[in-house]
mmCIF file of C-alpha atoms and ligand atoms in Angstrom:
data_model
loop_
_atom_site.group_PDB
_atom_site.id
_atom_site.type_symbol
_atom_site.label_atom_id
_atom_site.label_comp_id
_atom_site.label_asym_id
_atom_site.label_seq_id
_atom_site.Cartn_x
_atom_site.Cartn_y
_atom_site.Cartn_z
ATOM 1 C CA MET A 1 19.765 24.476 51.229
ATOM 2 C CA ARG A 2 15.774 24.790 50.655
ATOM 3 C CA GLN A 3 16.587 27.047 48.088
ATOM 4 C CA PHE A 4 19.276 25.138 46.390
ATOM 5 C CA LEU A 5 16.530 22.360 46.395
ATOM 6 C CA THR A 6 13.819 24.514 45.047
ATOM 7 C CA VAL A 7 16.302 25.734 42.399
ATOM 8 C CA ILE A 8 17.052 21.567 41.522
ATOM 9 C CA SER A 9 13.369 20.766 41.536
ATOM 10 C CA PHE A 10 12.397 23.708 39.114
ATOM 11 C CA MET A 11 15.144 22.527 36.854
ATOM 12 C CA LEU A 12 13.950 18.910 36.839
ATOM 13 C CA LEU A 13 10.342 19.991 36.278
ATOM 14 C CA THR A 14 11.555 22.263 33.483
ATOM 15 C CA ILE A 15 13.452 19.018 31.805
ATOM 16 C CA GLY A 16 10.242 16.924 32.731
ATOM 17 C CA ALA A 17 8.367 19.220 31.012
ATOM 18 C CA PHE A 18 10.445 19.445 27.804
ATOM 19 C CA ALA A 19 10.830 15.477 27.574
ATOM 20 C CA GLY A 20 7.295 15.034 27.598
ATOM 21 C CA PHE A 21 6.844 17.572 24.831
ATOM 22 C CA SER A 22 9.349 15.801 22.847
ATOM 23 C CA ASN A 23 7.436 12.829 23.153
ATOM 24 C CA LEU A 24 3.569 13.719 23.286
ATOM 25 C CA GLY A 25 3.667 17.228 21.892
ATOM 26 C CA ILE A 26 5.698 16.979 18.202
ATOM 27 C CA PRO A 27 4.042 13.939 15.963
ATOM 28 C CA GLN A 28 6.449 11.228 16.399
ATOM 29 C CA ILE A 29 7.430 9.916 12.563
ATOM 30 C CA GLU A 30 8.002 6.366 12.814
ATOM 31 C CA PRO A 31 9.409 5.558 9.324
ATOM 32 C CA ALA A 32 10.658 2.656 7.502
ATOM 33 C CA PRO A 33 13.880 1.517 6.941
ATOM 34 C CA PRO A 34 14.803 1.039 3.421
ATOM 35 C CA PRO A 35 14.619 -2.109 2.081
ATOM 36 C CA VAL A 36 17.016 -4.363 2.268
ATOM 37 C CA GLU A 37 17.370 -6.111 -1.373
ATOM 38 C CA GLU A 38 17.935 -9.912 -0.832
ATOM 39 C CA VAL A 39 18.466 -12.618 -3.333
ATOM 40 C CA ILE A 40 16.416 -15.506 -3.060
ATOM 41 C CA ASP A 41 17.476 -18.527 -4.369
ATOM 42 C CA LEU A 42 14.383 -20.289 -5.464
ATOM 43 C CA GLY A 43 15.965 -23.668 -6.260
ATOM 44 C CA SER A 44 16.576 -24.193 -2.505
ATOM 45 C CA MET A 45 13.205 -23.190 -1.641
ATOM 46 C CA ASN A 46 10.439 -25.320 -0.082
ATOM 47 C CA MET A 47 6.664 -25.261 -0.746
ATOM 48 C CA GLU A 48 6.415 -23.621 2.845
ATOM 49 C CA GLN A 49 9.095 -21.053 2.172
ATOM 50 C CA PHE A 50 7.516 -20.262 -1.056
ATOM 51 C CA ILE A 51 3.886 -19.099 0.482
ATOM 52 C CA ALA A 52 6.246 -17.655 2.925
ATOM 53 C CA LEU A 53 7.763 -15.418 -0.131
ATOM 54 C CA GLY A 54 4.263 -14.746 -1.333
ATOM 55 C CA ASP A 55 3.049 -13.764 2.047
ATOM 56 C CA ARG A 56 5.652 -11.018 2.159
ATOM 57 C CA ILE A 57 4.936 -9.843 -1.201
ATOM 58 C CA PHE A 58 1.342 -9.485 -0.440
ATOM 59 C CA ASN A 59 2.062 -7.453 2.626
ATOM 60 C CA GLY A 60 5.205 -5.488 1.157
ATOM 61 C CA LYS A 61 6.079 -4.919 -2.236
ATOM 62 C CA GLY A 62 2.478 -6.267 -3.682
ATOM 63 C CA THR A 63 0.666 -3.234 -1.798
ATOM 64 C CA CYS A 64 -2.531 -5.590 -1.333
ATOM 65 C CA THR A 65 -3.455 -4.609 1.381
ATOM 66 C CA LEU A 66 -3.297 -0.787 0.851
ATOM 67 C CA CYS A 67 -6.899 -2.355 -0.438
ATOM 68 C CA HIS A 68 -7.555 -5.955 0.479
ATOM 69 C CA ASN A 69 -7.828 -5.163 4.319
ATOM 70 C CA SER A 70 -10.640 -4.993 6.628
ATOM 71 C CA LEU A 71 -11.849 -1.263 5.509
ATOM 72 C CA GLY A 72 -13.659 -3.279 2.986
ATOM 73 C CA ARG A 73 -11.839 -1.471 -0.427
ATOM 74 C CA ALA A 74 -11.413 -4.582 -2.001
ATOM 75 C CA PRO A 75 -13.196 -8.160 -1.537
ATOM 76 C CA ASP A 76 -11.999 -10.303 1.383
ATOM 77 C CA LEU A 77 -9.442 -13.008 0.341
ATOM 78 C CA GLY A 78 -9.870 -15.077 3.371
ATOM 79 C CA GLN A 79 -12.922 -16.175 1.363
ATOM 80 C CA ILE A 80 -10.924 -16.738 -1.797
ATOM 81 C CA GLY A 81 -11.234 -20.512 -1.481
ATOM 82 C CA THR A 82 -15.177 -20.430 -2.219
ATOM 83 C CA ASN A 83 -15.201 -17.452 -4.022
ATOM 84 C CA ALA A 84 -12.863 -18.351 -6.958
ATOM 85 C CA GLN A 85 -14.764 -21.455 -8.107
ATOM 86 C CA ALA A 86 -18.263 -19.455 -7.843
ATOM 87 C CA ARG A 87 -16.089 -16.631 -10.029
ATOM 88 C CA LEU A 88 -15.462 -19.192 -12.398
ATOM 89 C CA ASP A 89 -19.330 -20.788 -12.761
ATOM 90 C CA ASP A 90 -20.795 -17.353 -13.020
ATOM 91 C CA ASP A 91 -22.227 -16.122 -16.199
ATOM 92 C CA ARG A 92 -20.353 -12.735 -15.816
ATOM 93 C CA TYR A 93 -17.007 -14.281 -16.255
ATOM 94 C CA ALA A 94 -14.899 -12.912 -19.089
ATOM 95 C CA GLY A 95 -12.066 -14.701 -18.893
ATOM 96 C CA ASP A 96 -9.877 -17.544 -20.238
ATOM 97 C CA ALA A 97 -9.278 -19.439 -17.025
ATOM 98 C CA ALA A 98 -9.304 -23.209 -16.657
ATOM 99 C CA ASP A 99 -8.920 -23.267 -13.265
ATOM 100 C CA ILE A 100 -8.653 -21.578 -9.845
ATOM 101 C CA GLU A 101 -4.591 -21.404 -10.205
ATOM 102 C CA GLY A 102 -5.501 -19.508 -13.425
ATOM 103 C CA TYR A 103 -8.471 -17.309 -11.934
ATOM 104 C CA LEU A 104 -5.880 -16.073 -9.418
ATOM 105 C CA SER A 105 -3.375 -15.673 -11.955
ATOM 106 C CA GLU A 106 -5.975 -13.945 -14.389
ATOM 107 C CA SER A 107 -7.167 -11.919 -11.078
ATOM 108 C CA LEU A 108 -3.793 -10.423 -10.497
ATOM 109 C CA THR A 109 -2.659 -9.566 -14.259
ATOM 110 C CA ASN A 110 -6.094 -8.562 -16.124
ATOM 111 C CA PRO A 111 -8.130 -8.025 -12.993
ATOM 112 C CA SER A 112 -11.174 -6.898 -15.463
ATOM 113 C CA ALA A 113 -11.579 -10.357 -16.393
ATOM 114 C CA TYR A 114 -13.934 -10.761 -14.051
ATOM 115 C CA VAL A 115 -15.185 -7.966 -11.567
ATOM 116 C CA VAL A 116 -16.638 -9.043 -8.451
ATOM 117 C CA VAL A 117 -20.157 -7.266 -7.755
ATOM 118 C CA GLY A 118 -20.514 -4.232 -6.092
ATOM 119 C CA PHE A 119 -16.431 -3.881 -6.682
ATOM 120 C CA GLY A 120 -16.068 -2.078 -10.054
ATOM 121 C CA LYS A 121 -15.033 1.321 -11.026
ATOM 122 C CA ALA A 122 -17.183 3.696 -10.500
ATOM 123 C CA GLY A 123 -20.119 4.086 -13.559
ATOM 124 C CA SER A 124 -18.800 0.839 -15.241
ATOM 125 C CA ASP A 125 -21.673 -1.201 -13.981
ATOM 126 C CA ASP A 126 -19.199 -3.649 -12.534
ATOM 127 C CA THR A 127 -17.709 -4.071 -15.853
ATOM 128 C CA GLU A 128 -13.884 -2.443 -15.226
ATOM 129 C CA SER A 129 -12.097 -3.343 -12.014
ATOM 130 C CA PRO A 130 -10.536 -0.735 -10.471
ATOM 131 C CA MET A 131 -7.598 -2.805 -9.073
ATOM 132 C CA PRO A 132 -3.951 -2.270 -11.182
ATOM 133 C CA SER A 133 -2.511 -4.846 -13.280
ATOM 134 C CA THR A 134 0.126 -6.250 -10.279
ATOM 135 C CA SER A 135 2.560 -7.673 -13.179
ATOM 136 C CA GLY A 136 3.048 -4.122 -14.571
ATOM 137 C CA GLY A 137 2.844 -0.133 -13.913
ATOM 138 C CA SER A 138 3.715 0.713 -10.421
ATOM 139 C CA ILE A 139 3.837 -2.648 -8.944
ATOM 140 C CA ALA A 140 5.689 -4.700 -11.529
ATOM 141 C CA LEU A 141 5.639 -8.153 -9.681
ATOM 142 C CA SER A 142 7.834 -10.803 -12.027
ATOM 143 C CA ASP A 143 6.487 -13.921 -12.767
ATOM 144 C CA PRO A 144 7.897 -15.873 -10.128
ATOM 145 C CA GLU A 145 6.681 -13.323 -7.605
ATOM 146 C CA LEU A 146 3.510 -13.803 -9.061
ATOM 147 C CA ALA A 147 3.695 -17.132 -8.733
ATOM 148 C CA ALA A 148 4.499 -17.015 -4.937
ATOM 149 C CA VAL A 149 1.722 -14.760 -4.314
ATOM 150 C CA ILE A 150 -0.867 -17.201 -6.159
ATOM 151 C CA ALA A 151 0.696 -19.593 -3.579
ATOM 152 C CA TYR A 152 0.270 -17.669 -0.976
ATOM 153 C CA LEU A 153 -3.706 -17.169 -1.899
ATOM 154 C CA GLN A 154 -4.384 -20.606 -2.712
ATOM 155 C CA ASP A 155 -2.752 -21.720 0.988
ATOM 156 C CA LYS A 156 -4.335 -18.712 2.615
ATOM 157 C CA GLY A 157 -7.839 -20.071 1.165
ATOM 158 C CA GLY A 158 -7.660 -23.240 2.219
ATOM 159 C CA LEU A 159 -7.320 -24.595 -1.435
ATOM 160 C CA GLU A 160 -4.962 -27.213 -2.594
ATOM 161 C CA VAL A 161 -1.709 -25.475 -3.450
ATOM 162 C CA THR A 162 -1.140 -25.949 -7.376
ATOM 163 C CA VAL A 163 1.980 -23.515 -8.392
ATOM 164 C CA GLU A 164 5.088 -24.737 -8.995
ATOM 165 C CA ILE A 165 7.870 -23.364 -7.679
ATOM 166 C CA PRO A 166 9.762 -21.977 -10.238
ATOM 167 C CA THR A 167 13.415 -23.240 -10.463
ATOM 168 C CA ASP A 168 15.584 -21.816 -12.777
ATOM 169 C CA VAL A 169 15.288 -17.726 -11.454
ATOM 170 C CA GLU A 170 16.352 -15.725 -8.580
ATOM 171 C CA VAL A 171 13.786 -13.229 -6.841
ATOM 172 C CA PRO A 172 15.103 -9.993 -5.445
ATOM 173 C CA GLU A 173 12.875 -9.439 -2.602
ATOM 174 C CA GLU A 174 12.161 -6.671 -0.558
ATOM 175 C CA GLU A 175 12.071 -6.967 3.114
ATOM 176 C CA PRO A 176 8.688 -6.112 4.732
ATOM 177 C CA ALA A 177 8.862 -2.392 6.203
ATOM 178 C CA GLU A 178 9.518 -2.767 9.609
ATOM 179 C CA VAL A 179 9.129 0.156 11.871
ATOM 180 C CA ALA A 180 13.066 0.459 13.864
ATOM 181 C CA SER A 181 12.894 2.717 16.613
ATOM 182 C CA GLY A 182 15.695 4.812 17.034
ATOM 183 C CA GLU A 183 17.034 4.096 13.476
ATOM 184 C CA PRO A 184 15.408 6.867 10.929
ATOM 185 C CA ARG A 185 15.658 6.162 7.655
ATOM 186 C CA ALA A 186 16.786 8.545 5.589
ATOM 187 C CA PRO A 187 14.157 10.736 3.941
ATOM 188 C CA PHE A 188 13.096 10.284 0.344
ATOM 189 C CA THR A 189 14.313 13.239 -2.084
ATOM 190 C CA THR A 190 11.690 13.345 -5.332
ATOM 191 C CA PHE A 191 8.330 13.185 -5.597
ATOM 192 C CA GLN A 192 8.469 9.482 -7.899
ATOM 193 C CA GLU A 193 10.405 8.021 -4.983
ATOM 194 C CA LEU A 194 7.527 8.698 -2.430
ATOM 195 C CA ALA A 195 5.169 8.134 -4.687
ATOM 196 C CA ASP A 196 6.604 4.464 -5.504
ATOM 197 C CA GLU A 197 7.128 4.114 -1.632
ATOM 198 C CA PHE A 198 3.776 4.706 -0.817
ATOM 199 C CA ALA A 199 1.980 3.326 -3.776
ATOM 200 C CA CYS A 200 -0.048 6.507 -4.686
ATOM 201 C CA GLU A 201 -0.172 5.206 -8.239
ATOM 202 C CA ALA A 202 -1.825 1.983 -7.037
ATOM 203 C CA CYS A 203 -4.713 4.178 -6.506
ATOM 204 C CA HIS A 204 -4.376 7.812 -8.504
ATOM 205 C CA THR A 205 -3.229 8.293 -12.268
ATOM 206 C CA ILE A 206 -0.317 10.684 -12.015
ATOM 207 C CA GLY A 207 0.985 11.035 -15.660
ATOM 208 C CA GLU A 208 1.899 8.136 -17.372
ATOM 209 C CA GLU A 209 1.147 5.704 -14.260
ATOM 210 C CA ALA A 210 -2.530 4.855 -13.926
ATOM 211 C CA GLY A 211 -4.175 3.783 -11.225
ATOM 212 C CA ASP A 212 -8.305 4.313 -10.900
ATOM 213 C CA LEU A 213 -9.689 4.017 -7.208
ATOM 214 C CA GLY A 214 -8.934 7.607 -6.225
ATOM 215 C CA PRO A 215 -8.838 10.705 -8.281
ATOM 216 C CA ASN A 216 -6.875 11.419 -11.558
ATOM 217 C CA LEU A 217 -4.253 13.927 -9.841
ATOM 218 C CA SER A 218 -2.619 14.687 -13.472
ATOM 219 C CA ALA A 219 -3.626 18.006 -12.746
ATOM 220 C CA ILE A 220 -4.644 18.447 -9.227
ATOM 221 C CA GLY A 221 -2.789 21.967 -9.184
ATOM 222 C CA ALA A 222 -5.211 23.516 -11.597
ATOM 223 C CA SER A 223 -8.130 23.069 -9.268
ATOM 224 C CA ARG A 224 -6.881 22.814 -5.853
ATOM 225 C CA ASP A 225 -4.126 24.637 -3.658
ATOM 226 C CA ALA A 226 -1.062 23.211 -1.596
ATOM 227 C CA GLU A 227 -2.950 23.428 1.537
ATOM 228 C CA TYR A 228 -6.030 21.531 0.038
ATOM 229 C CA ILE A 229 -3.044 19.112 -1.360
ATOM 230 C CA ARG A 230 -1.615 18.999 2.517
ATOM 231 C CA ARG A 231 -4.787 18.459 4.167
ATOM 232 C CA ALA A 232 -5.875 15.796 1.465
ATOM 233 C CA ILE A 233 -2.820 13.412 2.301
ATOM 234 C CA LEU A 234 -2.602 14.217 5.909
ATOM 235 C CA ASP A 235 -5.971 13.843 6.727
ATOM 236 C CA PRO A 236 -7.534 12.454 3.688
ATOM 237 C CA ASN A 237 -11.593 12.462 5.323
ATOM 238 C CA ALA A 238 -11.773 15.998 5.845
ATOM 239 C CA ASP A 239 -12.445 16.478 2.035
ATOM 240 C CA ILE A 240 -13.871 13.744 0.089
ATOM 241 C CA ALA A 241 -13.174 14.001 -3.630
ATOM 242 C CA GLU A 242 -16.919 13.944 -5.370
ATOM 243 C CA GLY A 243 -17.823 10.421 -6.346
ATOM 244 C CA PHE A 244 -15.326 8.869 -4.237
ATOM 245 C CA ASP A 245 -16.135 7.162 -0.985
ATOM 246 C CA GLU A 246 -14.521 8.115 2.634
ATOM 247 C CA GLY A 247 -12.278 5.834 3.926
ATOM 248 C CA MET A 248 -10.406 4.649 0.850
ATOM 249 C CA MET A 249 -7.204 6.534 1.197
ATOM 250 C CA PRO A 250 -4.808 5.585 3.534
ATOM 251 C CA ASP A 251 -5.144 8.005 6.479
ATOM 252 C CA ASP A 252 -1.992 7.062 8.278
ATOM 253 C CA MET A 253 0.344 8.738 5.921
ATOM 254 C CA GLY A 254 1.158 11.574 8.171
ATOM 255 C CA GLU A 255 2.611 8.856 10.474
ATOM 256 C CA GLN A 256 4.853 7.388 8.166
ATOM 257 C CA ILE A 257 6.261 10.347 6.242
ATOM 258 C CA TYR A 258 8.428 13.233 6.841
ATOM 259 C CA ALA A 259 7.571 16.488 7.149
ATOM 260 C CA ILE A 260 10.161 17.494 4.447
ATOM 261 C CA GLU A 261 8.678 14.540 2.452
ATOM 262 C CA LEU A 262 5.257 16.050 2.672
ATOM 263 C CA GLU A 263 6.166 19.230 1.498
ATOM 264 C CA ILE A 264 8.127 17.301 -1.703
ATOM 265 C CA MET A 265 4.518 15.729 -2.396
ATOM 266 C CA VAL A 266 2.719 18.696 -2.013
ATOM 267 C CA ASP A 267 4.724 20.821 -4.048
ATOM 268 C CA PHE A 268 4.935 18.245 -7.386
ATOM 269 C CA LEU A 269 1.098 18.142 -7.170
ATOM 270 C CA SER A 270 0.117 21.737 -6.527
ATOM 271 C CA GLN A 271 2.313 22.149 -9.912
ATOM 272 C CA LEU A 272 0.553 19.739 -12.048
ATOM 273 C CA LYS A 273 -2.111 21.868 -14.072
HETATM 274 C C1 HEC B 301 -6.143 -0.205 -5.697
HETATM 275 C C2 HEC B 301 -6.392 -1.266 -4.763
HETATM 276 C C3 HEC B 301 -5.965 -2.769 -5.155
HETATM 277 C C4 HEC B 301 -4.672 -3.171 -5.003
HETATM 278 C C5 HEC B 301 -3.492 -2.243 -4.470
HETATM 279 C C6 HEC B 301 -4.909 -4.723 -5.246
HETATM 280 N N1 HEC B 301 -6.284 -5.371 -5.491
HETATM 281 FE FE1 HEC B 301 -6.984 -6.845 -5.308
HETATM 282 N N2 HEC B 301 -8.962 -6.009 -6.090
HETATM 283 C C7 HEC B 301 -9.194 -5.161 -6.088
HETATM 284 C C8 HEC B 301 -10.617 -4.741 -6.079
HETATM 285 C C9 HEC B 301 -11.409 -3.287 -6.094
HETATM 286 C C10 HEC B 301 -11.233 -6.097 -6.560
HETATM 287 C C11 HEC B 301 -12.644 -6.370 -7.108
HETATM 288 C C12 HEC B 301 -12.590 -6.095 -8.306
HETATM 289 C C13 HEC B 301 -12.319 -7.130 -8.856
HETATM 290 O O1 HEC B 301 -13.118 -8.444 -9.024
HETATM 291 O O2 HEC B 301 -11.575 -6.839 -10.075
HETATM 292 C C14 HEC B 301 -9.885 -6.897 -6.415
HETATM 293 C C15 HEC B 301 -10.002 -8.526 -6.819
HETATM 294 C C16 HEC B 301 -9.108 -9.260 -6.571
HETATM 295 C C17 HEC B 301 -9.307 -10.590 -6.558
HETATM 296 C C18 HEC B 301 -10.141 -11.560 -7.064
HETATM 297 C C19 HEC B 301 -10.829 -11.207 -5.761
HETATM 298 C C20 HEC B 301 -12.179 -12.550 -6.124
HETATM 299 O O3 HEC B 301 -13.078 -12.377 -4.851
HETATM 300 O O4 HEC B 301 -12.584 -12.942 -6.746
HETATM 301 C C21 HEC B 301 -7.746 -11.139 -6.220
HETATM 302 C C22 HEC B 301 -7.554 -12.405 -5.988
HETATM 303 C C23 HEC B 301 -6.879 -10.003 -5.813
HETATM 304 N N3 HEC B 301 -7.576 -8.840 -5.993
HETATM 305 C C24 HEC B 301 -5.847 -10.106 -5.396
HETATM 306 C C25 HEC B 301 -4.752 -8.888 -5.488
HETATM 307 C C26 HEC B 301 -3.353 -9.301 -4.883
HETATM 308 C C27 HEC B 301 -3.016 -10.597 -4.345
HETATM 309 C C28 HEC B 301 -2.860 -7.693 -4.743
HETATM 310 C C29 HEC B 301 -1.354 -7.138 -4.505
HETATM 311 C C30 HEC B 301 -0.459 -7.964 -5.500
HETATM 312 C C31 HEC B 301 -4.232 -6.845 -5.249
HETATM 313 N N4 HEC B 301 -4.982 -7.283 -5.484
HETATM 314 C C32 HEC B 301 -3.932 -5.539 -5.104
HETATM 315 C C33 HEC B 301 -8.412 -3.575 -5.299
HETATM 316 C C34 HEC B 301 -6.656 -4.038 -5.191
HETATM 317 C C1 HEC B 302 -5.804 3.085 -1.464
HETATM 318 C C2 HEC B 302 -5.911 4.084 -2.297
HETATM 319 C C3 HEC B 302 -5.186 4.990 -1.917
HETATM 320 C C4 HEC B 302 -3.933 5.322 -2.203
HETATM 321 C C5 HEC B 302 -2.566 4.053 -1.985
HETATM 322 C C6 HEC B 302 -3.505 6.665 -2.042
HETATM 323 N N1 HEC B 302 -4.932 6.963 -2.722
HETATM 324 FE FE1 HEC B 302 -5.064 9.595 -2.711
HETATM 325 N N2 HEC B 302 -6.905 9.139 -2.872
HETATM 326 C C7 HEC B 302 -7.630 7.645 -2.426
HETATM 327 C C8 HEC B 302 -8.988 8.219 -2.834
HETATM 328 C C9 HEC B 302 -10.414 6.914 -3.010
HETATM 329 C C10 HEC B 302 -9.409 9.284 -2.656
HETATM 330 C C11 HEC B 302 -11.116 10.346 -2.778
HETATM 331 C C12 HEC B 302 -11.122 10.003 -1.248
HETATM 332 C C13 HEC B 302 -10.817 11.457 -0.606
HETATM 333 O O1 HEC B 302 -10.774 12.591 -1.014
HETATM 334 O O2 HEC B 302 -10.608 11.197 0.304
HETATM 335 C C14 HEC B 302 -8.312 9.933 -2.269
HETATM 336 C C15 HEC B 302 -7.858 11.395 -2.627
HETATM 337 C C16 HEC B 302 -6.794 12.018 -2.854
HETATM 338 C C17 HEC B 302 -6.218 13.042 -2.880
HETATM 339 C C18 HEC B 302 -7.428 14.876 -3.315
HETATM 340 C C19 HEC B 302 -7.964 14.423 -4.455
HETATM 341 C C20 HEC B 302 -8.853 15.907 -4.759
HETATM 342 O O3 HEC B 302 -8.979 16.427 -5.670
HETATM 343 O O4 HEC B 302 -10.003 16.129 -3.762
HETATM 344 C C21 HEC B 302 -4.672 13.622 -3.121
HETATM 345 C C22 HEC B 302 -4.146 14.458 -3.376
HETATM 346 C C23 HEC B 302 -4.373 12.559 -2.820
HETATM 347 N N3 HEC B 302 -5.250 11.039 -2.545
HETATM 348 C C24 HEC B 302 -3.026 12.353 -2.881
HETATM 349 C C25 HEC B 302 -2.462 10.704 -2.544
HETATM 350 C C26 HEC B 302 -0.997 10.735 -2.618
HETATM 351 C C27 HEC B 302 0.017 11.797 -2.556
HETATM 352 C C28 HEC B 302 -0.988 9.249 -2.181
HETATM 353 C C29 HEC B 302 0.561 8.796 -1.913
HETATM 354 C C30 HEC B 302 1.272 9.146 -1.102
HETATM 355 C C31 HEC B 302 -1.924 8.701 -2.098
HETATM 356 N N4 HEC B 302 -2.896 9.673 -2.485
HETATM 357 C C32 HEC B 302 -2.307 7.306 -1.982
HETATM 358 C C33 HEC B 302 -7.482 6.509 -2.601
HETATM 359 C C34 HEC B 302 -5.640 6.540 -2.291
#
């Protein structure tokens, strides 16, 4: 009996050790499920729902929170209520907006019309914005989506919401990426899908898409090897590319991607020469 118990407890310990290892020792990947395309009928929306739509775009498809977050990569938009009028009154203002709604709209589609002091592209003396246009490029919000984001910004800044809900269009809306435990998403299979999903091109120029907050990666393979690139993605602050600041590139990529996806990105980038 004693021996039987010893065997049983040894087995339990072994199983326990394996379970513990698989939970703690292997990095857990909590990928987001694929976005659900939901068609929203704007005609039946009230302003509260329209603002909520803007909130979802701001935190999801718009990729705004990559930069507008507490890390200080971009201005705090909670203060936009007081800041917007001051921008318009500033001598440096070079745009065409007549009111706050116009300023917000212009900020989204032509960010360089006014560059907040200290946030310009390196070397541009705050004349060029590193923010990509959100109506084109890889973000590509539609006009109704931009309107929803403006309504959200006005509401968030404690301003009067002056945007009108467009009536005759439908916006396809992506659900915010939620972490669903136990239901892993299917891995992406191409670099472009990954770059779109993780908005690499909001910050980097890779081929045709132009982002300026991070280094141009169009020929990264000529100067960096696969190992460097892998580390740059998983642990961005391990090496800081010259002329750029620490803490700018998101450092949670490793928790969001599959190993196979990491290798797709590393292979693709290493071959850009
Ligand atoms: C790649 C980083 C990045 C992304 C993505 C980004 N922004 Fe910006 N944004 C900036 C930076 C940097 C500035 C400051 C420079 C300037 O004034 O253009 C800025 C400025 C702004 C301003 C003007 C702020 C002010 O105080 O006058 C608004 C409004 C704004 N962004 C909204 C957005 C919204 C909404 C989105 C998403 C649809 C977004 N941004 C996406 C980096 C980004
Ligand atoms: C919010 C902006 C932002 C996003 C999004 C972003 N990066 Fe970066 N990235 C940067 C900045 C800034 C640097 C330079 C600072 C540093 O080295 O950490 C950088 C550095 C890099 C480097 C090293 C470049 C060098 O020459 O040392 C690589 C490789 C890279 N990023 C790949 C990616 C990939 C792939 C993605 C998408 C999965 C991505 N980045 C998303 C901002 C960003």
